[in-house]
């Protein structure tokens, strides 16, 4: 869902920029922005703050910053090695799927481990599609110089409290929360407070100086349907071993219960 949300956000950004006359803005630009590829410098900021694609559009629209002179080719040039790695990984996944399909054709059995691998390959294909235009990482962000102070930008938007934000002073640009994202941030913060930083390193600076890579962004309906299809395929893969031979009846029943309950929960989550 993280990858689907990021692609959905990137597509919205491309439409918004191009409707405003910025025809060169691409999915690569949008992904780059949402990864923290653009940072803003202002007179009342002690450190540059990252701006996502939505915030960047707002700043350009209000003429606080100029449209960044960064081409799609320059972004893609930074990810050439990543493209080779993706190609090799996808090739390995396709080879495994072909070998898996050939086993029943040859009258050979399939193991639960192979079914589990296939289920993760299904998710891998979906993620690879969503991140097709996403750079591998931001090595050196593009600095945007803003002549207007952050306090004035917030004041013009009706936000006069200098500390009334969670991540950066530009949070007001897209204030509508995504429920899944709020829940995710809550549990990640809870883990960090317990000294268990499982997902990403904690951020202690205020305002924050980077954009988290595990953000759940708002997802449009067609992307949610896309995610629902692959979630259903992922869950159904485990059902393929329903009538497999297991060493004991208890192991078979546990597999059936696990695959059945897991499938129902994932389908319900994808529909909510």
mmCIF file of C-alpha atoms in Angstrom:
data_model
loop_
_atom_site.group_PDB
_atom_site.id
_atom_site.type_symbol
_atom_site.label_atom_id
_atom_site.label_comp_id
_atom_site.label_asym_id
_atom_site.label_seq_id
_atom_site.Cartn_x
_atom_site.Cartn_y
_atom_site.Cartn_z
ATOM 1 C CA UNK A 1 0.000 0.000 0.000
ATOM 2 C CA UNK A 2 2.952 2.339 0.554
ATOM 3 C CA UNK A 3 4.089 1.915 -3.060
ATOM 4 C CA UNK A 4 0.542 2.289 -4.418
ATOM 5 C CA UNK A 5 0.003 5.447 -2.372
ATOM 6 C CA UNK A 6 3.269 6.942 -3.597
ATOM 7 C CA UNK A 7 2.385 6.288 -7.234
ATOM 8 C CA UNK A 8 -1.097 7.723 -6.719
ATOM 9 C CA UNK A 9 0.412 10.847 -5.154
ATOM 10 C CA UNK A 10 2.910 11.174 -8.008
ATOM 11 C CA UNK A 11 0.172 10.901 -10.627
ATOM 12 C CA UNK A 12 -1.909 13.596 -8.885
ATOM 13 C CA UNK A 13 1.137 15.831 -8.833
ATOM 14 C CA UNK A 14 1.803 15.362 -12.556
ATOM 15 C CA UNK A 15 -1.788 16.258 -13.408
ATOM 16 C CA UNK A 16 -1.715 19.354 -11.193
ATOM 17 C CA UNK A 17 1.591 20.641 -12.575
ATOM 18 C CA UNK A 18 0.667 20.006 -16.201
ATOM 19 C CA UNK A 19 -2.747 21.628 -15.790
ATOM 20 C CA UNK A 20 -0.853 24.686 -14.537
ATOM 21 C CA UNK A 21 1.323 24.725 -17.666
ATOM 22 C CA UNK A 22 4.412 22.849 -16.455
ATOM 23 C CA UNK A 23 4.445 20.209 -19.181
ATOM 24 C CA UNK A 24 7.914 18.899 -18.307
ATOM 25 C CA UNK A 25 6.888 17.782 -14.816
ATOM 26 C CA UNK A 26 6.956 13.970 -14.837
ATOM 27 C CA UNK A 27 6.384 11.030 -12.524
ATOM 28 C CA UNK A 28 10.123 10.984 -11.888
ATOM 29 C CA UNK A 29 9.947 14.617 -10.682
ATOM 30 C CA UNK A 30 6.967 13.840 -8.439
ATOM 31 C CA UNK A 31 8.638 10.799 -6.881
ATOM 32 C CA UNK A 32 11.853 12.768 -6.432
ATOM 33 C CA UNK A 33 9.952 15.531 -4.620
ATOM 34 C CA UNK A 34 8.020 13.137 -2.376
ATOM 35 C CA UNK A 35 11.325 11.501 -1.413
ATOM 36 C CA UNK A 36 12.707 14.815 -0.160
ATOM 37 C CA UNK A 37 14.624 15.698 -3.306
ATOM 38 C CA UNK A 38 13.791 19.403 -2.955
ATOM 39 C CA UNK A 39 14.646 21.361 0.189
ATOM 40 C CA UNK A 40 13.639 24.916 1.026
ATOM 41 C CA UNK A 41 15.888 27.619 2.433
ATOM 42 C CA UNK A 42 14.369 30.709 4.053
ATOM 43 C CA UNK A 43 15.651 33.480 6.294
ATOM 44 C CA UNK A 44 13.832 32.202 9.381
ATOM 45 C CA UNK A 45 14.829 28.551 8.957
ATOM 46 C CA UNK A 46 17.901 27.317 10.805
ATOM 47 C CA UNK A 47 18.133 24.320 8.464
ATOM 48 C CA UNK A 48 16.599 23.631 5.033
ATOM 49 C CA UNK A 49 13.325 21.709 5.196
ATOM 50 C CA UNK A 50 12.140 19.138 2.637
ATOM 51 C CA UNK A 51 9.109 19.978 0.516
ATOM 52 C CA UNK A 52 6.991 17.299 -1.128
ATOM 53 C CA UNK A 53 5.365 17.641 -4.549
ATOM 54 C CA UNK A 54 2.158 19.166 -3.169
ATOM 55 C CA UNK A 55 4.037 21.768 -1.131
ATOM 56 C CA UNK A 56 6.352 22.559 -4.033
ATOM 57 C CA UNK A 57 3.380 23.239 -6.299
ATOM 58 C CA UNK A 58 1.903 25.564 -3.679
ATOM 59 C CA UNK A 59 5.156 27.524 -3.374
ATOM 60 C CA UNK A 60 5.482 27.842 -7.153
ATOM 61 C CA UNK A 61 1.833 28.795 -7.571
ATOM 62 C CA UNK A 62 2.173 31.529 -4.918
ATOM 63 C CA UNK A 63 5.430 32.657 -6.587
ATOM 64 C CA UNK A 64 7.519 32.066 -3.472
ATOM 65 C CA UNK A 65 10.023 29.944 -5.435
ATOM 66 C CA UNK A 66 10.815 29.398 -9.101
ATOM 67 C CA UNK A 67 10.081 26.195 -10.963
ATOM 68 C CA UNK A 68 13.186 23.998 -10.445
ATOM 69 C CA UNK A 69 15.409 23.603 -13.489
ATOM 70 C CA UNK A 70 15.796 19.847 -13.121
ATOM 71 C CA UNK A 71 15.116 17.608 -16.102
ATOM 72 C CA UNK A 72 13.730 14.093 -16.082
ATOM 73 C CA UNK A 73 16.956 12.873 -17.685
ATOM 74 C CA UNK A 74 19.028 14.291 -14.815
ATOM 75 C CA UNK A 75 16.881 12.449 -12.273
ATOM 76 C CA UNK A 76 17.023 9.191 -14.227
ATOM 77 C CA UNK A 77 20.779 9.534 -14.732
ATOM 78 C CA UNK A 78 21.211 9.274 -10.958
ATOM 79 C CA UNK A 79 19.462 5.889 -10.969
ATOM 80 C CA UNK A 80 21.158 4.016 -13.825
ATOM 81 C CA UNK A 81 22.736 1.426 -11.528
ATOM 82 C CA UNK A 82 19.402 1.031 -9.757
ATOM 83 C CA UNK A 83 17.700 0.319 -13.104
ATOM 84 C CA UNK A 84 20.171 -2.489 -13.829
ATOM 85 C CA UNK A 85 19.556 -3.993 -10.383
ATOM 86 C CA UNK A 86 15.793 -3.813 -10.916
ATOM 87 C CA UNK A 87 16.096 -5.500 -14.307
ATOM 88 C CA UNK A 88 18.153 -8.356 -12.869
ATOM 89 C CA UNK A 89 15.781 -8.806 -9.926
ATOM 90 C CA UNK A 90 12.702 -8.858 -12.156
ATOM 91 C CA UNK A 91 14.470 -11.347 -14.435
ATOM 92 C CA UNK A 92 15.114 -13.664 -11.493
ATOM 93 C CA UNK A 93 11.482 -13.383 -10.396
ATOM 94 C CA UNK A 94 10.194 -14.180 -13.898
ATOM 95 C CA UNK A 95 12.538 -17.177 -14.108
ATOM 96 C CA UNK A 96 11.238 -18.511 -10.781
ATOM 97 C CA UNK A 97 7.598 -18.089 -11.877
ATOM 98 C CA UNK A 98 8.315 -19.927 -15.141
ATOM 99 C CA UNK A 99 10.034 -22.756 -13.250
ATOM 100 C CA UNK A 100 7.136 -22.906 -10.790
ATOM 101 C CA UNK A 101 4.544 -23.185 -13.584
ATOM 102 C CA UNK A 102 6.553 -25.896 -15.332
ATOM 103 C CA UNK A 103 6.589 -28.202 -12.294
ATOM 104 C CA UNK A 104 2.900 -29.278 -12.397
ATOM 105 C CA UNK A 105 3.138 -29.562 -16.200
ATOM 106 C CA UNK A 106 5.993 -32.032 -15.756
ATOM 107 C CA UNK A 107 4.045 -33.919 -13.099
ATOM 108 C CA UNK A 108 6.247 -32.689 -10.269
ATOM 109 C CA UNK A 109 5.027 -31.552 -6.880
ATOM 110 C CA UNK A 110 5.028 -28.039 -5.456
ATOM 111 C CA UNK A 111 6.036 -27.221 -1.889
ATOM 112 C CA UNK A 112 4.526 -24.717 0.523
ATOM 113 C CA UNK A 113 7.824 -22.819 0.503
ATOM 114 C CA UNK A 114 7.535 -22.338 -3.259
ATOM 115 C CA UNK A 115 3.932 -21.147 -2.887
ATOM 116 C CA UNK A 116 5.037 -18.663 -0.253
ATOM 117 C CA UNK A 117 7.773 -17.398 -2.568
ATOM 118 C CA UNK A 118 5.248 -16.987 -5.395
ATOM 119 C CA UNK A 119 2.970 -14.944 -3.136
ATOM 120 C CA UNK A 120 5.780 -12.496 -2.400
ATOM 121 C CA UNK A 121 6.744 -12.345 -6.074
ATOM 122 C CA UNK A 122 3.178 -11.231 -6.856
ATOM 123 C CA UNK A 123 3.597 -8.320 -4.441
ATOM 124 C CA UNK A 124 7.062 -7.642 -5.850
ATOM 125 C CA UNK A 125 5.672 -7.260 -9.382
ATOM 126 C CA UNK A 126 3.030 -4.800 -8.147
ATOM 127 C CA UNK A 127 5.621 -2.804 -6.218
ATOM 128 C CA UNK A 128 8.002 -2.759 -9.194
ATOM 129 C CA UNK A 129 5.256 -1.340 -11.407
ATOM 130 C CA UNK A 130 4.360 1.359 -8.875
ATOM 131 C CA UNK A 131 8.004 2.368 -8.429
ATOM 132 C CA UNK A 132 8.960 2.111 -12.095
ATOM 133 C CA UNK A 133 9.779 5.838 -12.295
ATOM 134 C CA UNK A 134 10.993 6.252 -8.721
ATOM 135 C CA UNK A 135 14.685 7.106 -8.204
ATOM 136 C CA UNK A 136 16.654 4.811 -5.926
ATOM 137 C CA UNK A 137 17.442 7.526 -3.400
ATOM 138 C CA UNK A 138 18.218 11.210 -3.043
ATOM 139 C CA UNK A 139 21.991 11.647 -2.960
ATOM 140 C CA UNK A 140 22.025 15.442 -3.145
ATOM 141 C CA UNK A 141 18.775 17.409 -2.800
ATOM 142 C CA UNK A 142 18.001 20.441 -4.943
ATOM 143 C CA UNK A 143 18.058 23.603 -2.828
ATOM 144 C CA UNK A 144 15.218 26.077 -3.394
ATOM 145 C CA UNK A 145 15.883 29.621 -2.198
ATOM 146 C CA UNK A 146 12.848 31.436 -0.853
ATOM 147 C CA UNK A 147 12.948 35.220 -0.417
ATOM 148 C CA UNK A 148 9.738 35.129 1.633
ATOM 149 C CA UNK A 149 9.973 34.094 5.268
ATOM 150 C CA UNK A 150 8.186 30.952 6.420
ATOM 151 C CA UNK A 151 6.291 33.034 8.972
ATOM 152 C CA UNK A 152 4.901 35.234 6.196
ATOM 153 C CA UNK A 153 3.978 32.225 4.036
ATOM 154 C CA UNK A 154 2.063 30.724 6.944
ATOM 155 C CA UNK A 155 0.465 34.049 7.841
ATOM 156 C CA UNK A 156 -0.795 34.585 4.287
ATOM 157 C CA UNK A 157 -2.428 31.140 4.488
ATOM 158 C CA UNK A 158 -4.129 32.017 7.790
ATOM 159 C CA UNK A 159 -1.742 30.156 10.101
ATOM 160 C CA UNK A 160 -0.255 32.536 12.658
ATOM 161 C CA UNK A 161 1.064 30.077 15.263
ATOM 162 C CA UNK A 162 4.762 29.534 14.425
ATOM 163 C CA UNK A 163 4.757 26.156 16.194
ATOM 164 C CA UNK A 164 1.422 24.891 14.903
ATOM 165 C CA UNK A 165 2.721 22.015 12.828
ATOM 166 C CA UNK A 166 3.753 18.381 13.243
ATOM 167 C CA UNK A 167 6.506 17.785 10.691
ATOM 168 C CA UNK A 168 7.366 21.046 8.909
ATOM 169 C CA UNK A 169 5.843 24.549 8.819
ATOM 170 C CA UNK A 170 4.346 23.704 5.407
ATOM 171 C CA UNK A 171 2.091 20.942 6.752
ATOM 172 C CA UNK A 172 -0.901 23.227 6.176
ATOM 173 C CA UNK A 173 -0.591 22.834 2.395
ATOM 174 C CA UNK A 174 -2.241 19.411 2.490
ATOM 175 C CA UNK A 175 -3.917 19.210 5.905
ATOM 176 C CA UNK A 176 -6.376 16.383 5.183
ATOM 177 C CA UNK A 177 -5.062 13.320 7.057
ATOM 178 C CA UNK A 178 -5.007 9.786 5.677
ATOM 179 C CA UNK A 179 -6.301 7.485 8.409
ATOM 180 C CA UNK A 180 -3.939 4.598 7.642
ATOM 181 C CA UNK A 181 -1.014 7.010 7.642
ATOM 182 C CA UNK A 182 -2.005 8.461 11.016
ATOM 183 C CA UNK A 183 -2.305 5.000 12.569
ATOM 184 C CA UNK A 184 1.003 3.935 11.064
ATOM 185 C CA UNK A 185 2.836 7.000 12.400
ATOM 186 C CA UNK A 186 1.308 6.440 15.838
ATOM 187 C CA UNK A 187 2.523 2.844 16.077
ATOM 188 C CA UNK A 188 5.948 3.693 14.649
ATOM 189 C CA UNK A 189 6.289 6.473 17.243
ATOM 190 C CA UNK A 190 5.189 4.026 19.937
ATOM 191 C CA UNK A 191 7.885 1.555 18.874
ATOM 192 C CA UNK A 192 10.504 4.309 18.860
ATOM 193 C CA UNK A 193 9.487 5.372 22.379
ATOM 194 C CA UNK A 194 9.996 1.760 23.473
ATOM 195 C CA UNK A 195 13.446 1.740 21.920
ATOM 196 C CA UNK A 196 12.422 -0.500 19.010
ATOM 197 C CA UNK A 197 13.083 1.447 15.772
ATOM 198 C CA UNK A 198 11.980 -1.348 13.437
ATOM 199 C CA UNK A 199 10.946 0.695 10.411
ATOM 200 C CA UNK A 200 13.179 3.752 10.216
ATOM 201 C CA UNK A 201 15.467 5.823 12.355
ATOM 202 C CA UNK A 202 13.637 8.292 14.603
ATOM 203 C CA UNK A 203 13.603 11.999 13.764
ATOM 204 C CA UNK A 204 14.272 14.336 16.658
ATOM 205 C CA UNK A 205 14.754 17.627 14.802
ATOM 206 C CA UNK A 206 11.945 20.151 14.594
ATOM 207 C CA UNK A 207 11.108 20.944 11.897
ATOM 208 C CA UNK A 208 11.972 17.599 10.371
ATOM 209 C CA UNK A 209 14.844 17.606 7.894
ATOM 210 C CA UNK A 210 13.837 14.625 5.781
ATOM 211 C CA UNK A 211 10.721 12.903 4.466
ATOM 212 C CA UNK A 212 10.046 9.454 5.835
ATOM 213 C CA UNK A 213 10.080 6.669 3.265
ATOM 214 C CA UNK A 214 7.320 4.708 5.005
ATOM 215 C CA UNK A 215 4.558 7.306 4.661
ATOM 216 C CA UNK A 216 1.103 6.057 3.684
ATOM 217 C CA UNK A 217 -0.169 8.639 1.187
ATOM 218 C CA UNK A 218 -3.732 9.178 0.055
ATOM 219 C CA UNK A 219 -4.719 6.662 -2.618
ATOM 220 C CA UNK A 220 -7.251 7.149 -5.400
ATOM 221 C CA UNK A 221 -9.953 4.595 -6.147
ATOM 222 C CA UNK A 222 -8.354 3.025 -9.223
ATOM 223 C CA UNK A 223 -5.100 2.531 -7.342
ATOM 224 C CA UNK A 224 -6.977 1.020 -4.397
ATOM 225 C CA UNK A 225 -8.648 -1.445 -6.782
ATOM 226 C CA UNK A 226 -5.223 -2.215 -8.245
ATOM 227 C CA UNK A 227 -3.876 -2.882 -4.750
ATOM 228 C CA UNK A 228 -6.944 -4.952 -3.862
ATOM 229 C CA UNK A 229 -6.374 -7.237 -6.853
ATOM 230 C CA UNK A 230 -2.774 -7.975 -5.900
ATOM 231 C CA UNK A 231 -3.637 -8.351 -2.215
ATOM 232 C CA UNK A 232 -6.258 -10.930 -3.218
ATOM 233 C CA UNK A 233 -3.700 -12.713 -5.421
ATOM 234 C CA UNK A 234 -1.172 -12.683 -2.582
ATOM 235 C CA UNK A 235 -3.710 -14.192 -0.181
ATOM 236 C CA UNK A 236 -4.994 -16.757 -2.672
ATOM 237 C CA UNK A 237 -1.514 -18.164 -3.245
ATOM 238 C CA UNK A 238 -1.553 -19.717 0.226
ATOM 239 C CA UNK A 239 -4.923 -21.315 -0.526
ATOM 240 C CA UNK A 240 -3.173 -23.327 -3.231
ATOM 241 C CA UNK A 241 -1.831 -25.686 -0.561
ATOM 242 C CA UNK A 242 -5.288 -26.382 0.888
ATOM 243 C CA UNK A 243 -5.192 -30.058 -0.091
ATOM 244 C CA UNK A 244 -1.444 -30.537 0.108
ATOM 245 C CA UNK A 245 -0.030 -33.461 2.045
ATOM 246 C CA UNK A 246 1.265 -32.429 5.477
ATOM 247 C CA UNK A 247 3.140 -34.625 7.972
ATOM 248 C CA UNK A 248 0.249 -34.346 10.443
ATOM 249 C CA UNK A 249 -3.405 -33.312 10.408
ATOM 250 C CA UNK A 250 -2.621 -30.568 12.916
ATOM 251 C CA UNK A 251 -0.125 -28.938 10.537
ATOM 252 C CA UNK A 252 -2.610 -29.125 7.658
ATOM 253 C CA UNK A 253 -5.373 -27.569 9.773
ATOM 254 C CA UNK A 254 -3.060 -24.819 10.972
ATOM 255 C CA UNK A 255 -2.120 -24.014 7.371
ATOM 256 C CA UNK A 256 -5.776 -23.911 6.333
ATOM 257 C CA UNK A 257 -6.710 -21.687 9.267
ATOM 258 C CA UNK A 258 -3.769 -19.364 8.676
ATOM 259 C CA UNK A 259 -4.346 -18.991 4.942
ATOM 260 C CA UNK A 260 -8.117 -18.618 5.365
ATOM 261 C CA UNK A 261 -7.995 -16.043 8.158
ATOM 262 C CA UNK A 262 -5.137 -14.160 6.531
ATOM 263 C CA UNK A 263 -6.953 -14.013 3.207
ATOM 264 C CA UNK A 264 -10.177 -12.716 4.771
ATOM 265 C CA UNK A 265 -8.347 -10.056 6.777
ATOM 266 C CA UNK A 266 -6.358 -8.785 3.790
ATOM 267 C CA UNK A 267 -9.447 -8.621 1.570
ATOM 268 C CA UNK A 268 -11.338 -6.751 4.276
ATOM 269 C CA UNK A 269 -8.430 -4.345 4.758
ATOM 270 C CA UNK A 270 -8.194 -3.682 1.011
ATOM 271 C CA UNK A 271 -11.917 -2.877 0.869
ATOM 272 C CA UNK A 272 -11.880 -0.542 3.893
#
